[in-house]
PDB file of C-alpha atoms in Angstrom:
ATOM      1  CA  MET G1214     -32.394 -91.665 -43.223  1.00  0.00           C
ATOM      2  CA  GLU G1215     -35.917 -90.396 -42.932  1.00  0.00           C
ATOM      3  CA  TYR G1216     -38.671 -92.055 -44.983  1.00  0.00           C
ATOM      4  CA  LEU G1217     -41.756 -90.331 -46.426  1.00  0.00           C
ATOM      5  CA  SER G1218     -45.133 -92.017 -46.199  1.00  0.00           C
ATOM      6  CA  PHE G1219     -44.973 -93.532 -49.669  1.00  0.00           C
ATOM      7  CA  GLU G1220     -41.455 -94.806 -48.992  1.00  0.00           C
ATOM      8  CA  LEU G1221     -42.460 -97.003 -46.025  1.00  0.00           C
ATOM      9  CA  PRO G1222     -42.460-100.245 -48.074  1.00  0.00           C
ATOM     10  CA  ILE G1223     -38.788 -99.517 -48.790  1.00  0.00           C
ATOM     11  CA  LYS G1224     -38.080 -98.917 -45.103  1.00  0.00           C
ATOM     12  CA  GLU G1225     -39.594-102.270 -44.201  1.00  0.00           C
ATOM     13  CA  LEU G1226     -37.245-104.015 -46.630  1.00  0.00           C
ATOM     14  CA  VAL G1227     -34.241-102.006 -45.421  1.00  0.00           C
ATOM     15  CA  ASP G1228     -35.067-103.006 -41.855  1.00  0.00           C
ATOM     16  CA  GLN G1229     -35.200-106.656 -42.933  1.00  0.00           C
ATOM     17  CA  TYR G1230     -31.845-106.351 -44.618  1.00  0.00           C
ATOM     18  CA  GLN G1231     -30.270-104.813 -41.556  1.00  0.00           C
ATOM     19  CA  THR G1232     -31.717-107.523 -39.350  1.00  0.00           C
ATOM     20  CA  CYS G1233     -30.428-110.190 -41.789  1.00  0.00           C
ATOM     21  CA  SER G1234     -26.947-108.704 -41.713  1.00  0.00           C
ATOM     22  CA  LEU G1235     -26.969-108.437 -37.909  1.00  0.00           C
ATOM     23  CA  VAL G1236     -28.035-112.058 -37.477  1.00  0.00           C
ATOM     24  CA  GLY G1237     -25.182-113.149 -39.739  1.00  0.00           C
ATOM     25  CA  GLU G1238     -22.601-111.165 -37.770  1.00  0.00           C
ATOM     26  CA  GLU G1239     -23.786-112.310 -34.352  1.00  0.00           C
ATOM     27  CA  SER G1240     -24.512-115.983 -35.101  1.00  0.00           C
ATOM     28  CA  GLY G1241     -21.784-116.759 -37.613  1.00  0.00           C
ATOM     29  CA  VAL G1242     -24.433-118.303 -39.931  1.00  0.00           C
ATOM     30  CA  ASP G1243     -23.958-117.750 -43.656  1.00  0.00           C
ATOM     31  CA  VAL G1244     -26.873-115.463 -44.610  1.00  0.00           C
ATOM     32  CA  LYS G1245     -25.371-113.928 -47.723  1.00  0.00           C
ATOM     33  CA  LEU G1246     -27.954-115.484 -50.018  1.00  0.00           C
ATOM     34  CA  ALA G1247     -30.895-114.335 -47.928  1.00  0.00           C
ATOM     35  CA  CYS G1248     -29.466-110.830 -47.560  1.00  0.00           C
ATOM     36  CA  SER G1249     -28.760-110.632 -51.304  1.00  0.00           C
ATOM     37  CA  GLN G1250     -32.378-111.603 -52.068  1.00  0.00           C
ATOM     38  CA  ILE G1251     -33.656-108.882 -49.788  1.00  0.00           C
ATOM     39  CA  GLU G1252     -31.272-106.380 -51.433  1.00  0.00           C
ATOM     40  CA  ASP G1253     -32.681-107.281 -54.812  1.00  0.00           C
ATOM     41  CA  LYS G1254     -36.174-106.677 -53.484  1.00  0.00           C
ATOM     42  CA  ILE G1255     -35.110-103.262 -52.226  1.00  0.00           C
ATOM     43  CA  ILE G1256     -33.894-102.277 -55.682  1.00  0.00           C
ATOM     44  CA  GLU G1257     -37.079-103.545 -57.301  1.00  0.00           C
ATOM     45  CA  LYS G1258     -39.290-101.737 -54.849  1.00  0.00           C
ATOM     46  CA  LYS G1259     -37.347 -98.510 -55.337  1.00  0.00           C
ATOM     47  CA  LYS G1260     -37.810 -98.694 -59.093  1.00  0.00           C
ATOM     48  CA  GLU G1261     -41.478 -99.492 -58.692  1.00  0.00           C
ATOM     49  CA  ILE G1262     -42.030 -96.446 -56.446  1.00  0.00           C
ATOM     50  CA  TYR G1263     -39.676 -93.821 -57.885  1.00  0.00           C
ATOM     51  CA  GLU G1264     -40.424 -94.483 -61.491  1.00  0.00           C
ATOM     52  CA  ASN G1265     -44.183 -93.965 -60.849  1.00  0.00           C
ATOM     53  CA  LEU G1266     -44.229 -90.919 -58.591  1.00  0.00           C
ATOM     54  CA  THR G1267     -47.333 -88.727 -58.571  1.00  0.00           C
ATOM     55  CA  PRO G1268     -46.930 -84.933 -58.750  1.00  0.00           C
ATOM     56  CA  TRP G1269     -47.633 -84.648 -55.050  1.00  0.00           C
ATOM     57  CA  GLN G1270     -45.138 -87.346 -54.153  1.00  0.00           C
ATOM     58  CA  ARG G1271     -42.525 -85.427 -56.161  1.00  0.00           C
ATOM     59  CA  VAL G1272     -43.370 -82.327 -54.205  1.00  0.00           C
ATOM     60  CA  GLN G1273     -42.823 -84.287 -50.986  1.00  0.00           C
ATOM     61  CA  LEU G1274     -39.517 -85.599 -52.267  1.00  0.00           C
ATOM     62  CA  SER G1275     -38.329 -82.100 -53.119  1.00  0.00           C
ATOM     63  CA  ARG G1276     -38.853 -81.227 -49.460  1.00  0.00           C
ATOM     64  CA  HIS G1277     -37.136 -84.250 -48.003  1.00  0.00           C
ATOM     65  CA  PRO G1278     -35.229 -83.151 -44.885  1.00  0.00           C
ATOM     66  CA  ASP G1279     -32.100 -84.971 -46.030  1.00  0.00           C
ATOM     67  CA  ARG G1280     -32.073 -83.389 -49.455  1.00  0.00           C
ATOM     68  CA  PRO G1281     -28.988 -81.243 -50.289  1.00  0.00           C
ATOM     69  CA  TYR G1282     -29.433 -77.453 -50.019  1.00  0.00           C
ATOM     70  CA  THR G1283     -27.606 -74.653 -51.856  1.00  0.00           C
ATOM     71  CA  LEU G1284     -24.617 -74.550 -49.497  1.00  0.00           C
ATOM     72  CA  ASP G1285     -24.259 -78.370 -49.858  1.00  0.00           C
ATOM     73  CA  TYR G1286     -24.117 -78.030 -53.611  1.00  0.00           C
ATOM     74  CA  ILE G1287     -21.602 -75.209 -53.411  1.00  0.00           C
ATOM     75  CA  LYS G1288     -19.400 -77.230 -51.075  1.00  0.00           C
ATOM     76  CA  GLY G1289     -19.752 -80.335 -53.257  1.00  0.00           C
ATOM     77  CA  MET G1290     -19.088 -78.622 -56.582  1.00  0.00           C
ATOM     78  CA  VAL G1291     -16.602 -75.775 -56.282  1.00  0.00           C
ATOM     79  CA  ASP G1292     -12.839 -76.043 -56.103  1.00  0.00           C
ATOM     80  CA  GLN G1293     -11.592 -76.502 -52.543  1.00  0.00           C
ATOM     81  CA  ASN G1294     -11.731 -73.322 -50.430  1.00  0.00           C
ATOM     82  CA  SER G1295     -12.629 -71.221 -53.459  1.00  0.00           C
ATOM     83  CA  PHE G1296     -16.048 -70.022 -52.343  1.00  0.00           C
ATOM     84  CA  LEU G1297     -16.007 -66.466 -51.049  1.00  0.00           C
ATOM     85  CA  GLU G1298     -19.439 -65.560 -49.631  1.00  0.00           C
ATOM     86  CA  LEU G1299     -20.487 -61.934 -50.080  1.00  0.00           C
ATOM     87  CA  HIS G1300     -22.964 -60.236 -47.754  1.00  0.00           C
ATOM     88  CA  GLY G1301     -25.469 -57.381 -47.759  1.00  0.00           C
ATOM     89  CA  ASP G1302     -27.537 -55.423 -50.214  1.00  0.00           C
ATOM     90  CA  ARG G1303     -25.775 -52.102 -49.514  1.00  0.00           C
ATOM     91  CA  ASN G1304     -29.167 -50.638 -48.727  1.00  0.00           C
ATOM     92  CA  PHE G1305     -30.696 -52.180 -45.618  1.00  0.00           C
ATOM     93  CA  ALA G1306     -29.295 -55.553 -44.385  1.00  0.00           C
ATOM     94  CA  ASP G1307     -27.928 -58.976 -45.199  1.00  0.00           C
ATOM     95  CA  ASP G1308     -30.431 -61.821 -45.774  1.00  0.00           C
ATOM     96  CA  PRO G1309     -29.402 -65.285 -44.631  1.00  0.00           C
ATOM     97  CA  ALA G1310     -32.193 -66.841 -46.762  1.00  0.00           C
ATOM     98  CA  MET G1311     -30.295 -65.737 -49.872  1.00  0.00           C
ATOM     99  CA  ILE G1312     -26.624 -66.593 -50.123  1.00  0.00           C
ATOM    100  CA  GLY G1313     -24.090 -65.832 -52.857  1.00  0.00           C
ATOM    101  CA  GLY G1314     -20.462 -65.379 -53.658  1.00  0.00           C
ATOM    102  CA  LEU G1315     -17.532 -65.951 -55.969  1.00  0.00           C
ATOM    103  CA  ALA G1316     -16.086 -69.408 -56.602  1.00  0.00           C
ATOM    104  CA  THR G1317     -14.282 -71.510 -59.196  1.00  0.00           C
ATOM    105  CA  LEU G1318     -15.423 -74.710 -60.846  1.00  0.00           C
ATOM    106  CA  ASP G1319     -12.455 -76.590 -62.265  1.00  0.00           C
ATOM    107  CA  GLY G1320     -10.697 -73.226 -62.449  1.00  0.00           C
ATOM    108  CA  GLN G1321     -13.667 -71.468 -64.105  1.00  0.00           C
ATOM    109  CA  LYS G1322     -14.771 -68.336 -62.212  1.00  0.00           C
ATOM    110  CA  VAL G1323     -18.481 -68.180 -61.372  1.00  0.00           C
ATOM    111  CA  MET G1324     -20.843 -66.157 -59.217  1.00  0.00           C
ATOM    112  CA  ILE G1325     -23.111 -68.584 -57.384  1.00  0.00           C
ATOM    113  CA  ILE G1326     -26.357 -67.266 -55.879  1.00  0.00           C
ATOM    114  CA  GLY G1327     -29.103 -69.324 -54.241  1.00  0.00           C
ATOM    115  CA  THR G1328     -31.799 -69.574 -51.613  1.00  0.00           C
ATOM    116  CA  GLN G1329     -30.796 -71.429 -48.464  1.00  0.00           C
ATOM    117  CA  LYS G1330     -32.930 -73.465 -46.074  1.00  0.00           C
ATOM    118  CA  GLY G1331     -31.927 -74.779 -42.668  1.00  0.00           C
ATOM    119  CA  ARG G1332     -31.479 -78.228 -41.076  1.00  0.00           C
ATOM    120  CA  THR G1333     -32.189 -77.528 -37.406  1.00  0.00           C
ATOM    121  CA  THR G1334     -35.178 -75.694 -35.993  1.00  0.00           C
ATOM    122  CA  LYS G1335     -32.932 -72.753 -35.064  1.00  0.00           C
ATOM    123  CA  GLU G1336     -31.377 -72.576 -38.518  1.00  0.00           C
ATOM    124  CA  ARG G1337     -34.690 -72.867 -40.231  1.00  0.00           C
ATOM    125  CA  GLN G1338     -35.931 -69.881 -38.360  1.00  0.00           C
ATOM    126  CA  TYR G1339     -32.697 -68.024 -39.114  1.00  0.00           C
ATOM    127  CA  ARG G1340     -33.009 -68.771 -42.850  1.00  0.00           C
ATOM    128  CA  ARG G1341     -36.832 -68.274 -42.780  1.00  0.00           C
ATOM    129  CA  PHE G1342     -37.260 -71.713 -44.430  1.00  0.00           C
ATOM    130  CA  GLY G1343     -35.584 -70.414 -47.579  1.00  0.00           C
ATOM    131  CA  MET G1344     -37.987 -67.460 -48.041  1.00  0.00           C
ATOM    132  CA  PRO G1345     -35.991 -64.341 -48.909  1.00  0.00           C
ATOM    133  CA  ASN G1346     -36.773 -60.782 -47.775  1.00  0.00           C
ATOM    134  CA  PRO G1347     -36.416 -57.828 -50.196  1.00  0.00           C
ATOM    135  CA  GLU G1348     -32.794 -57.324 -49.119  1.00  0.00           C
ATOM    136  CA  GLY G1349     -32.123 -60.912 -50.218  1.00  0.00           C
ATOM    137  CA  TYR G1350     -33.264 -60.201 -53.756  1.00  0.00           C
ATOM    138  CA  ARG G1351     -31.405 -56.893 -53.770  1.00  0.00           C
ATOM    139  CA  LYS G1352     -28.260 -58.620 -52.556  1.00  0.00           C
ATOM    140  CA  ALA G1353     -28.630 -61.145 -55.345  1.00  0.00           C
ATOM    141  CA  LEU G1354     -29.007 -58.378 -57.914  1.00  0.00           C
ATOM    142  CA  ARG G1355     -25.910 -56.588 -56.520  1.00  0.00           C
ATOM    143  CA  LEU G1356     -23.858 -59.749 -56.975  1.00  0.00           C
ATOM    144  CA  MET G1357     -25.204 -60.267 -60.495  1.00  0.00           C
ATOM    145  CA  LYS G1358     -24.217 -56.722 -61.433  1.00  0.00           C
ATOM    146  CA  LEU G1359     -20.762 -57.361 -59.960  1.00  0.00           C
ATOM    147  CA  ALA G1360     -20.438 -60.510 -62.053  1.00  0.00           C
ATOM    148  CA  GLU G1361     -21.520 -58.581 -65.171  1.00  0.00           C
ATOM    149  CA  LYS G1362     -18.843 -55.958 -64.497  1.00  0.00           C
ATOM    150  CA  PHE G1363     -16.101 -58.569 -64.497  1.00  0.00           C
ATOM    151  CA  GLY G1364     -17.575 -60.817 -67.160  1.00  0.00           C
ATOM    152  CA  ILE G1365     -18.207 -63.741 -64.783  1.00  0.00           C
ATOM    153  CA  PRO G1366     -21.041 -66.226 -65.486  1.00  0.00           C
ATOM    154  CA  VAL G1367     -23.857 -66.303 -62.953  1.00  0.00           C
ATOM    155  CA  VAL G1368     -25.305 -69.588 -61.550  1.00  0.00           C
ATOM    156  CA  THR G1369     -28.495 -69.428 -59.530  1.00  0.00           C
ATOM    157  CA  LEU G1370     -29.775 -72.295 -57.379  1.00  0.00           C
ATOM    158  CA  VAL G1371     -33.462 -72.118 -56.549  1.00  0.00           C
ATOM    159  CA  ASP G1372     -35.057 -73.908 -53.573  1.00  0.00           C
ATOM    160  CA  THR G1373     -37.791 -71.768 -52.031  1.00  0.00           C
ATOM    161  CA  PRO G1374     -41.452 -72.091 -51.085  1.00  0.00           C
ATOM    162  CA  GLY G1375     -41.798 -68.436 -52.093  1.00  0.00           C
ATOM    163  CA  ALA G1376     -40.702 -64.967 -51.048  1.00  0.00           C
ATOM    164  CA  TYR G1377     -41.175 -64.157 -47.372  1.00  0.00           C
ATOM    165  CA  PRO G1378     -44.792 -62.870 -46.857  1.00  0.00           C
ATOM    166  CA  GLY G1379     -44.185 -60.947 -43.642  1.00  0.00           C
ATOM    167  CA  LEU G1380     -45.420 -57.406 -43.017  1.00  0.00           C
ATOM    168  CA  GLU G1381     -41.881 -56.046 -42.719  1.00  0.00           C
ATOM    169  CA  ALA G1382     -40.988 -57.531 -46.121  1.00  0.00           C
ATOM    170  CA  GLU G1383     -43.971 -55.857 -47.728  1.00  0.00           C
ATOM    171  CA  GLU G1384     -43.097 -52.561 -46.089  1.00  0.00           C
ATOM    172  CA  ARG G1385     -39.617 -52.756 -47.591  1.00  0.00           C
ATOM    173  CA  GLY G1386     -40.902 -53.453 -51.070  1.00  0.00           C
ATOM    174  CA  GLN G1387     -40.965 -57.231 -51.614  1.00  0.00           C
ATOM    175  CA  GLY G1388     -42.896 -56.935 -54.885  1.00  0.00           C
ATOM    176  CA  GLU G1389     -40.702 -54.174 -56.256  1.00  0.00           C
ATOM    177  CA  ALA G1390     -37.510 -56.062 -55.352  1.00  0.00           C
ATOM    178  CA  ILE G1391     -38.644 -59.164 -57.256  1.00  0.00           C
ATOM    179  CA  ALA G1392     -39.884 -57.145 -60.235  1.00  0.00           C
ATOM    180  CA  ARG G1393     -36.621 -55.183 -60.300  1.00  0.00           C
ATOM    181  CA  ASN G1394     -34.588 -58.378 -60.344  1.00  0.00           C
ATOM    182  CA  ILE G1395     -36.619 -59.777 -63.263  1.00  0.00           C
ATOM    183  CA  PHE G1396     -36.279 -56.502 -65.153  1.00  0.00           C
ATOM    184  CA  GLU G1397     -32.524 -56.297 -64.553  1.00  0.00           C
ATOM    185  CA  MET G1398     -31.761 -59.977 -65.133  1.00  0.00           C
ATOM    186  CA  VAL G1399     -33.343 -59.891 -68.606  1.00  0.00           C
ATOM    187  CA  GLN G1400     -30.865 -57.136 -69.560  1.00  0.00           C
ATOM    188  CA  LEU G1401     -27.745 -58.579 -67.891  1.00  0.00           C
ATOM    189  CA  LYS G1402     -24.850 -58.908 -70.318  1.00  0.00           C
ATOM    190  CA  THR G1403     -23.265 -62.014 -68.736  1.00  0.00           C
ATOM    191  CA  PRO G1404     -24.445 -65.612 -68.970  1.00  0.00           C
ATOM    192  CA  ILE G1405     -27.028 -66.739 -66.361  1.00  0.00           C
ATOM    193  CA  PHE G1406     -27.767 -70.365 -65.698  1.00  0.00           C
ATOM    194  CA  THR G1407     -30.591 -71.272 -63.356  1.00  0.00           C
ATOM    195  CA  TYR G1408     -31.166 -74.635 -61.604  1.00  0.00           C
ATOM    196  CA  ILE G1409     -34.236 -75.584 -59.615  1.00  0.00           C
ATOM    197  CA  ILE G1410     -32.758 -77.893 -56.946  1.00  0.00           C
ATOM    198  CA  GLY G1411     -35.819 -78.239 -54.682  1.00  0.00           C
ATOM    199  CA  GLU G1412     -38.949 -76.108 -54.498  1.00  0.00           C
ATOM    200  CA  GLY G1413     -39.562 -73.464 -57.134  1.00  0.00           C
ATOM    201  CA  ALA G1414     -42.555 -71.449 -56.029  1.00  0.00           C
ATOM    202  CA  SER G1415     -43.950 -68.290 -57.568  1.00  0.00           C
ATOM    203  CA  GLY G1416     -42.156 -64.965 -57.833  1.00  0.00           C
ATOM    204  CA  GLY G1417     -39.878 -66.056 -55.013  1.00  0.00           C
ATOM    205  CA  ALA G1418     -38.253 -68.425 -57.448  1.00  0.00           C
ATOM    206  CA  LEU G1419     -38.470 -66.181 -60.500  1.00  0.00           C
ATOM    207  CA  GLY G1420     -36.646 -63.411 -58.645  1.00  0.00           C
ATOM    208  CA  ILE G1421     -33.370 -65.266 -59.327  1.00  0.00           C
ATOM    209  CA  GLY G1422     -34.726 -67.487 -62.106  1.00  0.00           C
ATOM    210  CA  VAL G1423     -34.341 -65.510 -65.364  1.00  0.00           C
ATOM    211  CA  GLY G1424     -31.569 -67.422 -67.041  1.00  0.00           C
ATOM    212  CA  ASN G1425     -30.238 -68.051 -70.532  1.00  0.00           C
ATOM    213  CA  LYS G1426     -30.740 -71.686 -69.618  1.00  0.00           C
ATOM    214  CA  VAL G1427     -33.081 -72.992 -66.909  1.00  0.00           C
ATOM    215  CA  TYR G1428     -32.939 -76.587 -65.661  1.00  0.00           C
ATOM    216  CA  MET G1429     -34.757 -78.654 -63.025  1.00  0.00           C
ATOM    217  CA  LEU G1430     -33.425 -81.543 -61.033  1.00  0.00           C
ATOM    218  CA  GLU G1431     -35.513 -84.665 -61.528  1.00  0.00           C
ATOM    219  CA  ASN G1432     -37.346 -84.525 -58.206  1.00  0.00           C
ATOM    220  CA  THR G1433     -38.245 -80.848 -57.995  1.00  0.00           C
ATOM    221  CA  TRP G1434     -41.206 -78.641 -58.899  1.00  0.00           C
ATOM    222  CA  TYR G1435     -41.710 -75.226 -60.436  1.00  0.00           C
ATOM    223  CA  THR G1436     -45.015 -73.371 -60.569  1.00  0.00           C
ATOM    224  CA  VAL G1437     -46.867 -70.187 -59.643  1.00  0.00           C
ATOM    225  CA  ILE G1438     -48.058 -71.378 -56.187  1.00  0.00           C
ATOM    226  CA  ALA G1439     -47.485 -74.201 -53.713  1.00  0.00           C
ATOM    227  CA  PRO G1440     -50.104 -77.010 -53.942  1.00  0.00           C
ATOM    228  CA  GLU G1441     -51.255 -76.384 -50.344  1.00  0.00           C
ATOM    229  CA  SER G1442     -51.789 -72.677 -51.011  1.00  0.00           C
ATOM    230  CA  CYS G1443     -53.648 -73.428 -54.217  1.00  0.00           C
ATOM    231  CA  SER G1444     -55.852 -75.883 -52.370  1.00  0.00           C
ATOM    232  CA  SER G1445     -56.601 -73.370 -49.610  1.00  0.00           C
ATOM    233  CA  ILE G1446     -57.674 -70.783 -52.178  1.00  0.00           C
ATOM    234  CA  LEU G1447     -59.854 -73.045 -54.385  1.00  0.00           C
ATOM    235  CA  TRP G1448     -61.193 -75.456 -51.725  1.00  0.00           C
ATOM    236  CA  ARG G1449     -60.770 -73.371 -48.604  1.00  0.00           C
ATOM    237  CA  ASN G1450     -58.511 -76.024 -46.982  1.00  0.00           C
ATOM    238  CA  TRP G1451     -55.412 -78.098 -47.637  1.00  0.00           C
ATOM    239  CA  ASP G1452     -57.229 -81.380 -48.135  1.00  0.00           C
ATOM    240  CA  HIS G1453     -57.044 -81.136 -51.925  1.00  0.00           C
ATOM    241  CA  LYS G1454     -53.316 -80.474 -52.184  1.00  0.00           C
ATOM    242  CA  GLU G1455     -52.853 -83.647 -54.287  1.00  0.00           C
ATOM    243  CA  ASP G1456     -55.565 -82.485 -56.712  1.00  0.00           C
ATOM    244  CA  ALA G1457     -53.864 -79.088 -56.870  1.00  0.00           C
ATOM    245  CA  ALA G1458     -50.450 -80.685 -57.531  1.00  0.00           C
ATOM    246  CA  ASN G1459     -52.007 -82.647 -60.447  1.00  0.00           C
ATOM    247  CA  ALA G1460     -53.730 -79.525 -61.892  1.00  0.00           C
ATOM    248  CA  LEU G1461     -50.669 -77.196 -61.604  1.00  0.00           C
ATOM    249  CA  ASN G1462     -48.494 -79.235 -64.037  1.00  0.00           C
ATOM    250  CA  LEU G1463     -45.522 -78.559 -61.725  1.00  0.00           C
ATOM    251  CA  THR G1464     -43.178 -81.496 -62.463  1.00  0.00           C
ATOM    252  CA  PRO G1465     -39.985 -81.248 -64.543  1.00  0.00           C
ATOM    253  CA  LYS G1466     -41.561 -83.145 -67.409  1.00  0.00           C
ATOM    254  CA  ASP G1467     -44.484 -80.737 -67.431  1.00  0.00           C
ATOM    255  CA  ALA G1468     -42.190 -77.752 -67.466  1.00  0.00           C
ATOM    256  CA  LEU G1469     -40.028 -79.201 -70.218  1.00  0.00           C
ATOM    257  CA  ARG G1470     -43.079 -79.997 -72.313  1.00  0.00           C
ATOM    258  CA  GLU G1471     -44.326 -76.423 -71.993  1.00  0.00           C
ATOM    259  CA  LYS G1472     -40.798 -75.094 -72.722  1.00  0.00           C
ATOM    260  CA  PHE G1473     -40.445 -73.321 -69.404  1.00  0.00           C
ATOM    261  CA  ILE G1474     -37.123 -75.076 -68.889  1.00  0.00           C
ATOM    262  CA  ASP G1475     -34.355 -76.385 -71.117  1.00  0.00           C
ATOM    263  CA  GLY G1476     -33.619 -79.726 -69.525  1.00  0.00           C
ATOM    264  CA  ILE G1477     -33.859 -82.085 -66.599  1.00  0.00           C
ATOM    265  CA  ILE G1478     -30.849 -83.038 -64.456  1.00  0.00           C
ATOM    266  CA  GLU G1479     -30.952 -86.695 -63.556  1.00  0.00           C
ATOM    267  CA  GLU G1480     -30.879 -87.670 -59.836  1.00  0.00           C
ATOM    268  CA  PRO G1481     -29.907 -91.014 -58.276  1.00  0.00           C
ATOM    269  CA  LEU G1482     -32.704 -93.487 -57.788  1.00  0.00           C
ATOM    270  CA  GLY G1483     -34.615 -92.270 -54.699  1.00  0.00           C
ATOM    271  CA  GLY G1484     -33.502 -88.688 -54.947  1.00  0.00           C
ATOM    272  CA  ALA G1485     -30.466 -86.470 -54.592  1.00  0.00           C
ATOM    273  CA  HIS G1486     -30.078 -87.342 -50.849  1.00  0.00           C
ATOM    274  CA  TYR G1487     -29.391 -91.018 -51.668  1.00  0.00           C
ATOM    275  CA  ASP G1488     -26.142 -90.103 -53.504  1.00  0.00           C
ATOM    276  CA  PRO G1489     -25.321 -86.386 -53.144  1.00  0.00           C
ATOM    277  CA  GLU G1490     -21.885 -86.679 -54.723  1.00  0.00           C
ATOM    278  CA  THR G1491     -23.342 -87.980 -57.994  1.00  0.00           C
ATOM    279  CA  THR G1492     -25.936 -85.184 -57.976  1.00  0.00           C
ATOM    280  CA  TYR G1493     -23.219 -82.559 -57.410  1.00  0.00           C
ATOM    281  CA  LEU G1494     -21.224 -83.959 -60.298  1.00  0.00           C
ATOM    282  CA  ASN G1495     -24.260 -83.985 -62.645  1.00  0.00           C
ATOM    283  CA  LEU G1496     -25.013 -80.382 -61.793  1.00  0.00           C
ATOM    284  CA  LYS G1497     -21.416 -79.257 -62.084  1.00  0.00           C
ATOM    285  CA  ASN G1498     -21.051 -80.919 -65.532  1.00  0.00           C
ATOM    286  CA  SER G1499     -24.127 -79.161 -66.727  1.00  0.00           C
ATOM    287  CA  ILE G1500     -22.886 -75.772 -65.547  1.00  0.00           C
ATOM    288  CA  LEU G1501     -19.460 -76.200 -67.201  1.00  0.00           C
ATOM    289  CA  GLN G1502     -21.043 -77.374 -70.469  1.00  0.00           C
ATOM    290  CA  ASN G1503     -23.307 -74.331 -70.524  1.00  0.00           C
ATOM    291  CA  ILE G1504     -20.455 -71.946 -69.739  1.00  0.00           C
ATOM    292  CA  LYS G1505     -18.482 -73.410 -72.579  1.00  0.00           C
ATOM    293  CA  ALA G1506     -21.468 -73.232 -74.989  1.00  0.00           C
ATOM    294  CA  PHE G1507     -22.163 -69.569 -74.188  1.00  0.00           C
ATOM    295  CA  SER G1508     -18.564 -68.380 -73.974  1.00  0.00           C
ATOM    296  CA  LYS G1509     -18.562 -67.086 -77.558  1.00  0.00           C
ATOM    297  CA  PHE G1510     -21.754 -65.020 -77.117  1.00  0.00           C
ATOM    298  CA  THR G1511     -21.400 -61.229 -76.916  1.00  0.00           C
ATOM    299  CA  GLY G1512     -23.130 -59.344 -74.143  1.00  0.00           C
ATOM    300  CA  GLN G1513     -25.822 -58.162 -76.515  1.00  0.00           C
ATOM    301  CA  GLU G1514     -26.378 -61.693 -77.861  1.00  0.00           C
ATOM    302  CA  LEU G1515     -26.758 -63.036 -74.327  1.00  0.00           C
ATOM    303  CA  GLU G1516     -29.349 -60.303 -73.556  1.00  0.00           C
ATOM    304  CA  THR G1517     -31.240 -60.918 -76.775  1.00  0.00           C
ATOM    305  CA  GLN G1518     -31.325 -64.727 -76.319  1.00  0.00           C
ATOM    306  CA  ARG G1519     -32.637 -64.366 -72.753  1.00  0.00           C
ATOM    307  CA  GLN G1520     -35.347 -61.871 -73.749  1.00  0.00           C
ATOM    308  CA  GLU G1521     -36.538 -63.963 -76.656  1.00  0.00           C
ATOM    309  CA  LYS G1522     -36.611 -67.075 -74.482  1.00  0.00           C
ATOM    310  CA  PHE G1523     -38.926 -65.528 -71.916  1.00  0.00           C
ATOM    311  CA  ILE G1524     -41.060 -63.516 -74.335  1.00  0.00           C
ATOM    312  CA  ALA G1525     -41.857 -66.773 -76.173  1.00  0.00           C
ATOM    313  CA  MET G1526     -43.299 -68.409 -73.042  1.00  0.00           C
ATOM    314  CA  GLY G1527     -47.094 -68.629 -73.038  1.00  0.00           C
ATOM    315  CA  GLN G1528     -47.560 -67.346 -76.619  1.00  0.00           C
ATOM    316  CA  PHE G1529     -50.717 -68.723 -78.215  1.00  0.00           C
ATOM    317  CA  LYS G1530     -50.629 -69.650 -81.842  1.00  0.00           C
ATOM    318  CA  GLY G1531     -54.105 -70.240 -83.245  1.00  0.00           C
TER     319      GLY G1531
END
């Protein structure tokens, strides 16, 4: 388990607990009471830290290297061996930063699409740190259209620092690909449910984020720009990233208050990586509940609801 800078007090207590347990095993001395007291302190310290996270600390937690990624959620949620990954945009290439395919959740057919990061250095480069190219967005749209054709609900999992900003991506129409996805998703006549499972930055997130329902996991963020990038624009360096995080109103509670999202999915104390199985179950239950709730909607009703939802965002009423 890796610890972030603000989690170091927890690490110290965990180290003490491990030492206490080791002493008991090696010496035969009864240390149950001492270890139990340390364990209680760990729980108290976790509550103290995680119930009072700053926006920047929540950004850090969303990037935790042990945090589950899209493929982890798919493996943890879908019926065994039911996920069939589909590749390519039928125009240029396949994009490993954007994955998607057919699966079943408790027998319910779904099309799952999401941005995918990597664990190792090699895989991170291969996945471009979860930053899709235009062909990634076009692949996602192709799969959504396929789902619409067969009346299958679409589930999108967002965890991206943004669309890939490389020269080649711009040459192949990065902006057009994202804009086209937004345009088409608004009109799709099948249910779309979007979940921010990590980072949700800018158009890179919105390119697969136009859903009938949009949710954020508890320790994620969703805004127009990453705090570091905002800091570099306003202050010409990254030193003010914490100030930027505060100003951007990027936390789930902020997004819910502004009605950008429809709900917050609870995570285990400390984050999804502390208990991935519980997080998978929470997300799966939300997906199935939404599929059931929207099952009686006609295609036109789904389109209208989605359009009205996004048109209402940012309206000023004087």
